[in-house]
């Protein structure tokens, strides 16, 4: 919990105790700098081979002894410092205010825990006090992997030095691996560099997850509750059987209405919402047909029914042939759930977004899953290749991740982009003053000055200005017939040209070979409005 003193926000002081002998992240999740690596960070329980089988052999013989030892240690710790909360096996923490008052200071409270741990046989135990649970956890775990008898077993980080203590640590300690990778690509490698970013900008760019990580990097506690664990998600998995099996999408959707409503109501009873859902169809032959669906906000029972209908209607014909007489069971699994409080509409300016989502969802229900799309800008060289429509409700990050806009994309169009892009570029004629088609010469320059542009269905327009042509070469490494023709300097290449017409209209043209007769000509790639 964080508190505000005047205009300065600080986190509560936290006392943490680490028992490396029980913590299986030591030696695997601890870096050379001593911090916990992503995947074993705050609030996460690691599942390594040691936990599964004690010695990593995959058996269960080693789990119970280690778990029982941890439970016995917690009982003894609770007698010295009541209320210690286990964060994972081998690590626990509690607010330091009460123990510090009882033992006469934070250092004395930490020393009492270390002495108790030594009596229990944990000679490498380490206790720490810092502002915030995250900082206390890092202070307690840093250096614990080193079996150094001379290393201090108690560390107290003053409140004013919490940010300095966290600053050199890797940014991945406070973030998930995906966000850590993004930040590393931006050159943000330490918690100090991340903490220096404006909080509002981080929230706007990376959402709640990024905002929580940013607060941890500054030595504060998250404002938003962490997302529910995988165990919590598994609790809400539900299934519905059909006898006889159903083979019609509409009948299947109708039969699932009450089940979908119960699924959403059960989540709501725990103050949770589902933002990503896996739907599995199991036919009477045991074949499984599954798909994962995401939602831009949160699923309602109507949204779940629509996804069931779309998934059933969109099954490939060969899947239908293998599905026997129909679907015998449906399973709903929440892949991502979040606290409902994080998805409540705000007091200001949220109503239009809710109305837009409501109406687009209704239209999508009438037209089908792909009837309503959201535009996404991908990486690429040609304007048409950079356009991608994803169905409404599906996150747009998937294709953009596969084809990032950052490139490099040699020959791409920089600066102003056409407002209209033709999926099937129409053939046009770019003429010189003599009425001949303007060609690209061996020097990859215009063979004559453009004078007129002839477009299908319209009169020729005078050309007032034009850019220099620039080549666009793709898959030049593949070789082939064109690659062997060294006489033509631009064999296999395409050329772009921007022209400004007399009336102020601007066009993006492309000179390329026709796929039918292999003749060179001009097409209109896009128009500037």
Coordinates of C-alpha atoms in Angstrom, one line a residue:
X1 CA 0.0 0.0 0.0
X2 CA 1.2 3.5 -0.9
X3 CA 0.6 6.6 1.1
X4 CA 0.8 10.3 0.3
X5 CA 2.8 12.7 2.5
X6 CA 2.0 16.2 1.3
X7 CA 2.7 16.0 -2.5
X8 CA 5.2 13.1 -2.2
X9 CA 3.9 9.6 -2.5
X10 CA 5.7 6.8 -0.7
X11 CA 5.2 3.1 -0.2
X12 CA 4.7 1.4 3.2
X13 CA 7.8 -0.1 4.7
X14 CA 7.9 -3.9 4.2
X15 CA 9.9 -6.6 6.0
X16 CA 10.9 -9.6 3.8
X17 CA 12.6 -12.9 4.6
X18 CA 14.2 -15.1 2.1
X19 CA 15.2 -18.7 2.6
X20 CA 17.4 -19.7 -0.4
X21 CA 17.5 -23.3 0.7
X22 CA 13.8 -23.7 -0.1
X23 CA 13.6 -21.3 -3.0
X24 CA 14.1 -23.2 -6.3
X25 CA 14.6 -19.9 -8.2
X26 CA 18.0 -19.6 -6.6
X27 CA 20.6 -20.6 -9.2
X28 CA 18.1 -20.5 -12.0
X29 CA 15.9 -17.4 -11.7
X30 CA 18.6 -15.2 -10.0
X31 CA 20.8 -13.2 -12.2
X32 CA 24.5 -12.4 -11.6
X33 CA 23.3 -9.1 -10.3
X34 CA 21.2 -11.0 -7.7
X35 CA 17.7 -9.9 -8.8
X36 CA 14.8 -12.3 -9.7
X37 CA 14.5 -12.7 -13.4
X38 CA 11.2 -12.4 -15.3
X39 CA 8.9 -15.3 -14.7
X40 CA 9.9 -15.5 -11.1
X41 CA 9.1 -11.9 -10.2
X42 CA 6.9 -10.4 -7.6
X43 CA 3.9 -12.6 -6.7
X44 CA 4.9 -15.4 -9.0
X45 CA 5.4 -19.0 -7.9
X46 CA 8.0 -20.8 -10.0
X47 CA 7.5 -24.3 -11.2
X48 CA 10.9 -25.8 -12.0
X49 CA 12.2 -29.3 -12.0
X50 CA 13.3 -28.9 -8.3
X51 CA 9.8 -28.2 -7.2
X52 CA 8.3 -30.9 -9.3
X53 CA 10.6 -33.6 -8.0
X54 CA 13.1 -32.3 -5.4
X55 CA 16.1 -33.2 -7.4
X56 CA 14.6 -32.3 -10.8
X57 CA 13.8 -35.9 -11.7
X58 CA 10.1 -35.2 -12.3
X59 CA 8.9 -37.3 -9.4
X60 CA 6.7 -36.0 -6.6
X61 CA 8.9 -37.3 -3.8
X62 CA 10.7 -34.0 -3.3
X63 CA 7.7 -31.7 -3.4
X64 CA 6.1 -32.7 -0.2
X65 CA 9.2 -32.5 2.0
X66 CA 10.1 -29.0 0.7
X67 CA 6.5 -27.9 1.0
X68 CA 6.2 -29.3 4.5
X69 CA 9.5 -27.6 5.5
X70 CA 8.2 -24.3 4.3
X71 CA 4.9 -24.7 6.2
X72 CA 6.8 -25.6 9.4
X73 CA 9.1 -22.5 8.8
X74 CA 6.0 -20.3 8.3
X75 CA 4.5 -21.5 11.6
X76 CA 7.7 -20.7 13.4
X77 CA 8.1 -17.3 11.7
X78 CA 4.5 -16.4 12.6
X79 CA 5.3 -16.8 16.2
X80 CA 8.1 -14.2 15.9
X81 CA 6.5 -11.8 13.4
X82 CA 2.7 -12.5 13.0
X83 CA 1.1 -11.9 9.7
X84 CA 4.0 -12.8 7.4
X85 CA 2.5 -13.4 4.0
X86 CA 4.1 -16.1 1.8
X87 CA 4.9 -14.8 -1.7
X88 CA 6.3 -18.1 -2.9
X89 CA 8.1 -21.1 -1.4
X90 CA 11.1 -19.6 0.4
X91 CA 10.0 -16.0 0.5
X92 CA 7.5 -14.1 2.7
X93 CA 6.9 -10.5 3.7
X94 CA 4.8 -8.3 6.0
X95 CA 4.4 -4.6 6.8
X96 CA 7.4 -3.6 8.9
X97 CA 5.6 -1.1 11.1
X98 CA 4.4 -3.5 13.8
X99 CA 7.6 -5.6 14.1
X100 CA 9.8 -2.5 14.2
X101 CA 7.8 -1.1 17.1
X102 CA 7.9 -4.4 19.0
X103 CA 11.6 -5.1 18.5
X104 CA 12.8 -1.5 18.7
X105 CA 13.6 -0.8 15.1
X106 CA 13.6 -2.2 11.6
X107 CA 17.1 -3.6 11.9
X108 CA 16.3 -5.4 15.1
X109 CA 13.1 -6.9 13.6
X110 CA 15.1 -8.2 10.6
X111 CA 17.8 -9.6 12.8
X112 CA 15.2 -11.5 14.9
X113 CA 14.0 -13.3 11.7
X114 CA 17.5 -14.2 10.6
X115 CA 18.3 -15.6 14.0
X116 CA 15.1 -17.7 14.0
X117 CA 15.9 -19.0 10.5
X118 CA 19.4 -19.9 11.6
X119 CA 17.9 -21.9 14.5
X120 CA 15.7 -23.7 12.0
X121 CA 18.7 -24.7 9.9
X122 CA 18.6 -22.0 7.3
X123 CA 22.1 -20.5 7.6
X124 CA 21.8 -18.6 4.3
X125 CA 18.6 -16.8 5.3
X126 CA 18.4 -13.1 4.5
X127 CA 16.0 -10.4 5.7
X128 CA 15.5 -6.9 4.3
X129 CA 13.4 -3.9 4.9
X130 CA 12.6 -1.4 2.2
X131 CA 9.7 0.8 0.9
X132 CA 7.3 -1.4 -0.9
X133 CA 7.0 -5.1 -1.3
X134 CA 8.9 -5.2 -4.6
X135 CA 11.9 -3.3 -3.2
X136 CA 12.0 -5.4 -0.1
X137 CA 11.8 -8.6 -2.1
X138 CA 14.7 -7.5 -4.3
X139 CA 16.7 -6.4 -1.3
X140 CA 16.2 -9.8 0.4
X141 CA 16.9 -11.9 -2.7
X142 CA 19.9 -9.9 -4.0
X143 CA 23.1 -11.9 -3.3
X144 CA 21.2 -14.8 -1.6
X145 CA 22.4 -17.2 -4.3
X146 CA 26.0 -16.5 -3.2
X147 CA 27.1 -18.9 -0.5
X148 CA 29.3 -16.3 1.2
X149 CA 29.4 -16.6 5.1
X150 CA 30.7 -13.0 5.2
X151 CA 27.8 -11.5 3.3
X152 CA 25.5 -9.5 5.5
X153 CA 22.2 -11.3 6.3
X154 CA 20.2 -8.1 7.0
X155 CA 19.7 -5.2 4.7
X156 CA 17.8 -2.1 5.4
X157 CA 17.2 0.3 2.5
X158 CA 16.3 3.8 3.7
X159 CA 13.1 5.3 2.3
X160 CA 14.9 8.1 0.6
X161 CA 17.3 5.7 -1.1
X162 CA 14.8 3.2 -2.5
X163 CA 14.8 4.6 -6.0
X164 CA 18.6 4.6 -6.0
X165 CA 18.7 1.0 -4.9
X166 CA 16.3 -0.1 -7.6
X167 CA 17.8 2.1 -10.4
X168 CA 20.6 -0.2 -11.6
X169 CA 18.5 -3.4 -11.5
X170 CA 17.3 -4.9 -14.9
X171 CA 14.0 -3.6 -16.1
X172 CA 12.7 -7.2 -16.5
X173 CA 12.5 -7.7 -12.8
X174 CA 9.4 -5.5 -12.7
X175 CA 7.8 -6.4 -16.0
X176 CA 6.6 -9.4 -17.9
X177 CA 9.0 -10.8 -20.6
X178 CA 7.0 -9.3 -23.5
X179 CA 7.1 -5.8 -22.0
X180 CA 10.7 -6.2 -21.1
X181 CA 11.5 -7.1 -24.7
X182 CA 9.7 -4.0 -26.0
X183 CA 11.5 -1.7 -23.5
X184 CA 14.9 -3.3 -24.4
X185 CA 14.2 -2.5 -28.0
X186 CA 13.7 1.1 -27.0
X187 CA 17.0 1.2 -25.1
X188 CA 15.4 1.0 -21.6
X189 CA 17.4 -1.6 -19.8
X190 CA 17.3 -0.6 -16.2
X191 CA 14.6 0.2 -13.7
X192 CA 16.1 3.7 -13.3
X193 CA 15.7 4.4 -17.0
X194 CA 12.1 3.1 -16.9
X195 CA 11.3 5.2 -13.8
X196 CA 12.5 8.3 -15.6
X197 CA 9.7 8.1 -18.1
X198 CA 6.5 10.2 -17.5
X199 CA 3.9 8.1 -15.7
X200 CA 1.1 9.3 -17.9
X201 CA 2.9 8.4 -21.1
X202 CA 3.6 4.9 -19.7
X203 CA 0.0 4.4 -18.9
X204 CA -1.1 5.6 -22.3
X205 CA 1.4 3.5 -24.2
X206 CA 1.6 0.3 -22.1
X207 CA -1.7 0.3 -20.2
X208 CA -2.3 -1.0 -16.7
X209 CA 0.5 -3.6 -16.8
X210 CA 3.1 -1.0 -17.8
X211 CA 1.8 1.5 -15.3
X212 CA 2.1 -1.1 -12.5
X213 CA 5.6 -1.9 -13.6
X214 CA 6.5 1.8 -13.7
X215 CA 5.4 2.3 -10.2
X216 CA 7.4 -0.7 -9.0
X217 CA 10.5 0.8 -10.7
X218 CA 9.9 4.0 -8.7
X219 CA 9.6 2.1 -5.4
X220 CA 5.8 2.4 -5.2
X221 CA 3.1 -0.2 -5.0
X222 CA 0.8 -0.8 -8.0
X223 CA -2.3 1.2 -8.1
X224 CA -4.2 -1.6 -9.9
X225 CA -4.6 -5.1 -8.5
X226 CA -2.5 -7.7 -10.3
X227 CA -4.3 -9.9 -12.8
X228 CA -5.6 -13.2 -11.4
X229 CA -3.3 -16.2 -11.5
X230 CA -3.5 -19.2 -13.8
X231 CA -5.0 -21.3 -10.9
X232 CA -7.8 -18.7 -10.6
X233 CA -8.5 -18.9 -14.4
X234 CA -8.7 -22.7 -14.3
X235 CA -11.3 -22.4 -11.6
X236 CA -13.8 -20.9 -14.1
X237 CA -13.3 -23.5 -16.9
X238 CA -16.7 -24.9 -17.7
X239 CA -18.2 -27.5 -20.1
X240 CA -21.6 -28.2 -21.6
X241 CA -22.6 -31.6 -23.1
X242 CA -25.1 -32.2 -25.9
X243 CA -27.1 -35.3 -26.4
X244 CA -27.7 -35.8 -29.2
X245 CA -24.8 -33.8 -30.8
X246 CA -25.7 -30.6 -32.6
X247 CA -24.5 -29.9 -36.1
X248 CA -26.1 -26.4 -36.8
X249 CA -24.4 -23.2 -35.7
X250 CA -27.7 -21.4 -34.8
X251 CA -28.9 -24.3 -32.7
X252 CA -25.6 -24.6 -31.0
X253 CA -25.6 -20.9 -30.2
X254 CA -29.1 -21.0 -28.9
X255 CA -28.4 -24.0 -26.7
X256 CA -25.4 -22.2 -25.1
X257 CA -27.2 -19.0 -24.1
X258 CA -27.9 -20.0 -20.5
X259 CA -24.5 -21.6 -20.2
X260 CA -22.8 -18.5 -21.4
X261 CA -24.8 -16.3 -19.0
X262 CA -23.8 -18.5 -16.1
X263 CA -20.2 -18.4 -17.1
X264 CA -20.1 -14.6 -17.1
X265 CA -22.2 -14.3 -13.9
X266 CA -19.8 -16.6 -12.1
X267 CA -16.9 -14.4 -13.0
X268 CA -18.8 -11.3 -12.0
X269 CA -19.6 -12.9 -8.6
X270 CA -15.8 -12.8 -7.9
X271 CA -15.5 -9.3 -9.3
X272 CA -13.8 -10.5 -12.5
X273 CA -14.3 -10.1 -16.2
X274 CA -13.0 -12.1 -19.2
X275 CA -11.0 -10.3 -21.9
X276 CA -9.7 -13.4 -23.8
X277 CA -11.6 -16.7 -24.2
X278 CA -10.8 -20.1 -25.6
X279 CA -13.8 -22.0 -27.1
X280 CA -13.3 -25.8 -27.7
X281 CA -15.7 -27.9 -29.7
X282 CA -15.5 -31.7 -29.1
X283 CA -17.4 -33.8 -31.5
X284 CA -18.9 -37.3 -31.0
X285 CA -15.7 -38.8 -32.3
X286 CA -13.5 -37.1 -29.8
X287 CA -11.9 -34.6 -32.3
X288 CA -11.2 -31.2 -30.9
X289 CA -11.8 -27.9 -32.7
X290 CA -10.6 -24.9 -30.7
X291 CA -10.1 -21.2 -31.2
X292 CA -9.0 -18.3 -29.0
X293 CA -11.0 -15.1 -29.1
X294 CA -10.1 -11.7 -27.7
X295 CA -12.3 -8.7 -26.8
X296 CA -11.4 -5.0 -26.9
X297 CA -13.2 -4.5 -23.6
X298 CA -14.8 -7.5 -21.8
X299 CA -17.0 -10.4 -22.8
X300 CA -20.7 -10.3 -22.1
X301 CA -23.0 -13.4 -22.4
X302 CA -24.1 -12.2 -25.8
X303 CA -20.5 -11.8 -26.9
X304 CA -19.8 -15.4 -25.9
X305 CA -22.8 -16.7 -27.8
X306 CA -21.8 -14.8 -30.9
X307 CA -18.3 -16.2 -30.8
X308 CA -19.7 -19.8 -30.5
X309 CA -21.9 -19.1 -33.5
X310 CA -19.1 -17.6 -35.6
X311 CA -16.7 -20.4 -34.7
X312 CA -19.2 -23.1 -35.6
X313 CA -20.2 -21.3 -38.8
X314 CA -16.6 -20.8 -39.8
X315 CA -15.4 -24.4 -39.4
X316 CA -13.6 -25.6 -42.5
X317 CA -15.4 -28.1 -44.6
X318 CA -12.8 -30.8 -43.9
X319 CA -13.3 -30.2 -40.2
X320 CA -17.0 -30.7 -40.6
X321 CA -16.5 -33.9 -42.4
X322 CA -14.3 -35.3 -39.6
X323 CA -16.7 -34.1 -36.9
X324 CA -19.1 -37.0 -37.2
X325 CA -22.7 -36.2 -36.5
X326 CA -22.1 -33.0 -34.6
X327 CA -20.7 -31.2 -31.6
X328 CA -21.1 -33.3 -28.4
X329 CA -19.4 -30.9 -25.9
X330 CA -18.4 -27.3 -25.6
X331 CA -15.7 -26.0 -23.2
X332 CA -15.2 -22.4 -22.3
X333 CA -11.8 -21.4 -20.8
X334 CA -11.0 -17.9 -19.8
X335 CA -7.4 -17.2 -21.1
X336 CA -7.3 -13.7 -19.7
X337 CA -9.4 -12.4 -16.8
X338 CA -9.1 -9.1 -15.0
X339 CA -10.6 -7.3 -12.1
X340 CA -13.9 -5.7 -13.0
X341 CA -12.9 -2.4 -11.4
X342 CA -10.2 -2.0 -14.1
X343 CA -12.9 -2.2 -16.8
X344 CA -15.6 0.0 -15.3
X345 CA -16.5 3.0 -17.5
X346 CA -15.0 6.3 -16.4
X347 CA -16.9 9.3 -15.3
X348 CA -16.0 11.4 -18.4
X349 CA -15.9 10.7 -22.1
X350 CA -16.4 6.9 -22.1
X351 CA -20.0 6.8 -23.2
X352 CA -19.3 7.3 -27.0
X353 CA -16.8 4.4 -27.0
X354 CA -19.3 2.1 -25.3
X355 CA -22.0 3.1 -27.8
X356 CA -19.6 2.5 -30.7
X357 CA -18.7 -0.9 -29.4
X358 CA -22.3 -1.9 -28.8
X359 CA -23.4 -0.9 -32.3
X360 CA -20.4 -2.5 -34.1
X361 CA -21.0 -5.7 -32.2
X362 CA -24.6 -5.8 -33.2
X363 CA -23.7 -5.2 -36.9
X364 CA -21.0 -7.9 -36.6
X365 CA -23.6 -10.3 -35.2
X366 CA -25.8 -9.6 -38.3
X367 CA -23.0 -9.7 -41.0
X368 CA -20.8 -12.4 -39.5
X369 CA -17.4 -12.5 -37.8
X370 CA -15.5 -10.8 -40.6
X371 CA -18.3 -8.4 -41.5
X372 CA -16.8 -5.6 -39.4
X373 CA -13.1 -4.9 -39.6
X374 CA -10.5 -2.7 -37.9
X375 CA -7.7 -1.2 -40.0
X376 CA -4.2 -2.1 -39.1
X377 CA -1.0 -0.7 -40.6
X378 CA 1.7 -3.3 -41.3
X379 CA 5.3 -3.2 -42.5
X380 CA 5.8 -3.4 -46.2
X381 CA 6.9 -1.6 -49.4
X382 CA 3.7 -1.3 -51.4
X383 CA 0.8 0.7 -50.1
X384 CA -1.7 -2.2 -50.6
X385 CA 0.6 -4.6 -48.8
X386 CA 0.6 -2.5 -45.7
X387 CA -3.2 -2.6 -45.2
X388 CA -4.7 -5.3 -43.1
X389 CA -8.2 -5.6 -41.8
X390 CA -8.8 -7.7 -38.6
X391 CA -12.3 -8.6 -37.4
X392 CA -13.8 -6.3 -34.8
X393 CA -12.8 -7.4 -31.3
X394 CA -9.6 -9.1 -32.2
X395 CA -6.4 -7.4 -31.0
X396 CA -4.5 -5.8 -33.9
X397 CA -1.0 -6.6 -32.6
X398 CA -0.7 -10.1 -34.1
X399 CA 0.0 -9.3 -37.7
X400 CA 1.8 -6.1 -36.9
X401 CA 4.2 -8.2 -34.7
X402 CA 4.9 -10.6 -37.6
X403 CA 5.5 -7.7 -40.1
X404 CA 6.7 -4.7 -37.9
X405 CA 6.5 -1.3 -39.4
X406 CA 10.0 -0.4 -38.3
X407 CA 11.3 -2.5 -41.1
X408 CA 13.8 -2.1 -42.7
X409 CA 11.7 -1.9 -45.8
X410 CA 14.0 -0.6 -48.6
X411 CA 12.1 1.4 -51.2
X412 CA 9.1 2.1 -48.9
X413 CA 7.2 5.4 -49.2
X414 CA 8.3 7.9 -46.6
X415 CA 6.5 11.1 -45.8
X416 CA 2.9 11.8 -46.9
X417 CA 0.9 8.6 -47.7
X418 CA -1.9 8.3 -50.3
X419 CA -5.3 8.7 -48.8
X420 CA -6.8 6.3 -51.4
X421 CA -5.0 3.0 -52.1
X422 CA -6.2 0.8 -54.9
X423 CA -6.3 -2.9 -54.2
X424 CA -6.2 -3.6 -57.9
X425 CA -4.2 -0.7 -59.3
X426 CA -5.7 0.6 -62.6
X427 CA -3.6 1.0 -65.7
X428 CA -2.8 4.6 -66.6
X429 CA -0.7 6.3 -69.3
X430 CA 2.0 8.8 -68.5
X431 CA 2.8 10.7 -71.7
X432 CA 5.4 13.2 -72.7
X433 CA 4.9 16.3 -74.9
X434 CA 5.0 14.2 -78.0
X435 CA 2.3 11.9 -76.8
X436 CA 4.7 8.9 -76.2
X437 CA 4.7 6.9 -73.0
X438 CA 7.4 8.0 -70.5
X439 CA 9.9 5.3 -70.0
X440 CA 12.6 4.5 -67.4
X441 CA 16.0 4.6 -69.0
X442 CA 19.1 2.5 -68.2
X443 CA 20.2 5.1 -65.7
X444 CA 16.9 4.5 -63.8
X445 CA 15.7 8.0 -64.6
X446 CA 12.8 9.3 -66.7
X447 CA 13.4 9.1 -70.4
X448 CA 11.4 12.3 -70.9
X449 CA 9.5 15.0 -68.9
X450 CA 5.9 13.9 -68.1
X451 CA 3.3 16.2 -69.7
X452 CA 0.0 14.5 -69.3
X453 CA -1.6 11.7 -67.2
X454 CA -4.3 9.6 -68.9
X455 CA -6.6 7.7 -66.5
X456 CA -9.4 5.3 -67.4
X457 CA -12.7 7.0 -67.9
X458 CA -11.4 10.6 -67.8
X459 CA -9.6 13.0 -70.0
X460 CA -5.9 13.5 -69.9
X461 CA -4.7 16.0 -67.2
X462 CA -1.7 18.2 -67.5
X463 CA 1.2 17.3 -65.2
X464 CA 2.7 20.3 -63.4
X465 CA 5.4 18.7 -61.2
X466 CA 6.8 15.3 -60.5
X467 CA 9.4 13.6 -58.3
X468 CA 12.4 11.6 -59.4
X469 CA 11.6 7.9 -59.8
X470 CA 12.9 5.5 -57.2
X471 CA 13.3 1.7 -57.6
X472 CA 11.6 -0.9 -55.6
X473 CA 13.4 -4.3 -55.8
X474 CA 12.0 -7.3 -54.1
X475 CA 13.4 -10.8 -53.8
X476 CA 16.4 -9.9 -55.9
X477 CA 18.3 -12.7 -54.3
X478 CA 16.0 -15.3 -55.7
X479 CA 17.7 -15.2 -59.1
X480 CA 15.9 -16.4 -62.2
X481 CA 15.5 -15.4 -65.8
X482 CA 15.4 -11.6 -65.1
X483 CA 18.4 -11.7 -62.8
X484 CA 20.5 -13.1 -65.7
X485 CA 19.7 -10.2 -68.0
X486 CA 22.5 -7.8 -67.1
X487 CA 21.8 -5.6 -70.1
X488 CA 18.8 -4.0 -68.5
X489 CA 19.8 -2.2 -65.4
X490 CA 16.3 -2.3 -63.9
X491 CA 15.3 -5.9 -64.8
X492 CA 12.9 -7.2 -62.2
X493 CA 12.5 -3.8 -60.5
X494 CA 9.5 -1.6 -60.1
X495 CA 9.7 2.2 -60.0
X496 CA 7.6 4.7 -58.1
X497 CA 6.8 8.2 -59.2
X498 CA 4.7 11.0 -57.6
X499 CA 3.0 13.5 -59.9
X500 CA 1.1 16.7 -59.3
X501 CA -1.7 17.5 -61.8
X502 CA -2.9 20.9 -63.0
X503 CA -5.9 21.0 -60.7
X504 CA -3.9 20.2 -57.6
X505 CA -4.6 16.5 -57.6
X506 CA -1.6 14.3 -56.7
X507 CA -1.0 10.6 -57.7
X508 CA 1.4 7.9 -56.8
X509 CA 2.3 5.9 -59.9
X510 CA 4.2 2.7 -60.3
X511 CA 6.1 1.5 -63.4
X512 CA 6.1 -2.3 -63.7
X513 CA 6.0 -5.2 -66.1
X514 CA 2.6 -6.6 -67.0
X515 CA 2.2 -10.2 -65.7
X516 CA 0.6 -11.2 -69.1
X517 CA 2.7 -9.7 -71.9
X518 CA 5.7 -8.7 -69.8
X519 CA 5.5 -5.1 -71.3
X520 CA 6.4 -2.1 -69.2
X521 CA 3.6 0.3 -68.2
X522 CA 2.3 2.6 -65.5
X523 CA -0.4 1.8 -62.8
X524 CA -2.0 4.1 -60.2
X525 CA -1.0 2.8 -56.8
X526 CA -2.8 5.6 -54.9
X527 CA -4.2 9.1 -54.9
X528 CA -3.6 12.0 -52.6
X529 CA -6.8 13.9 -51.6

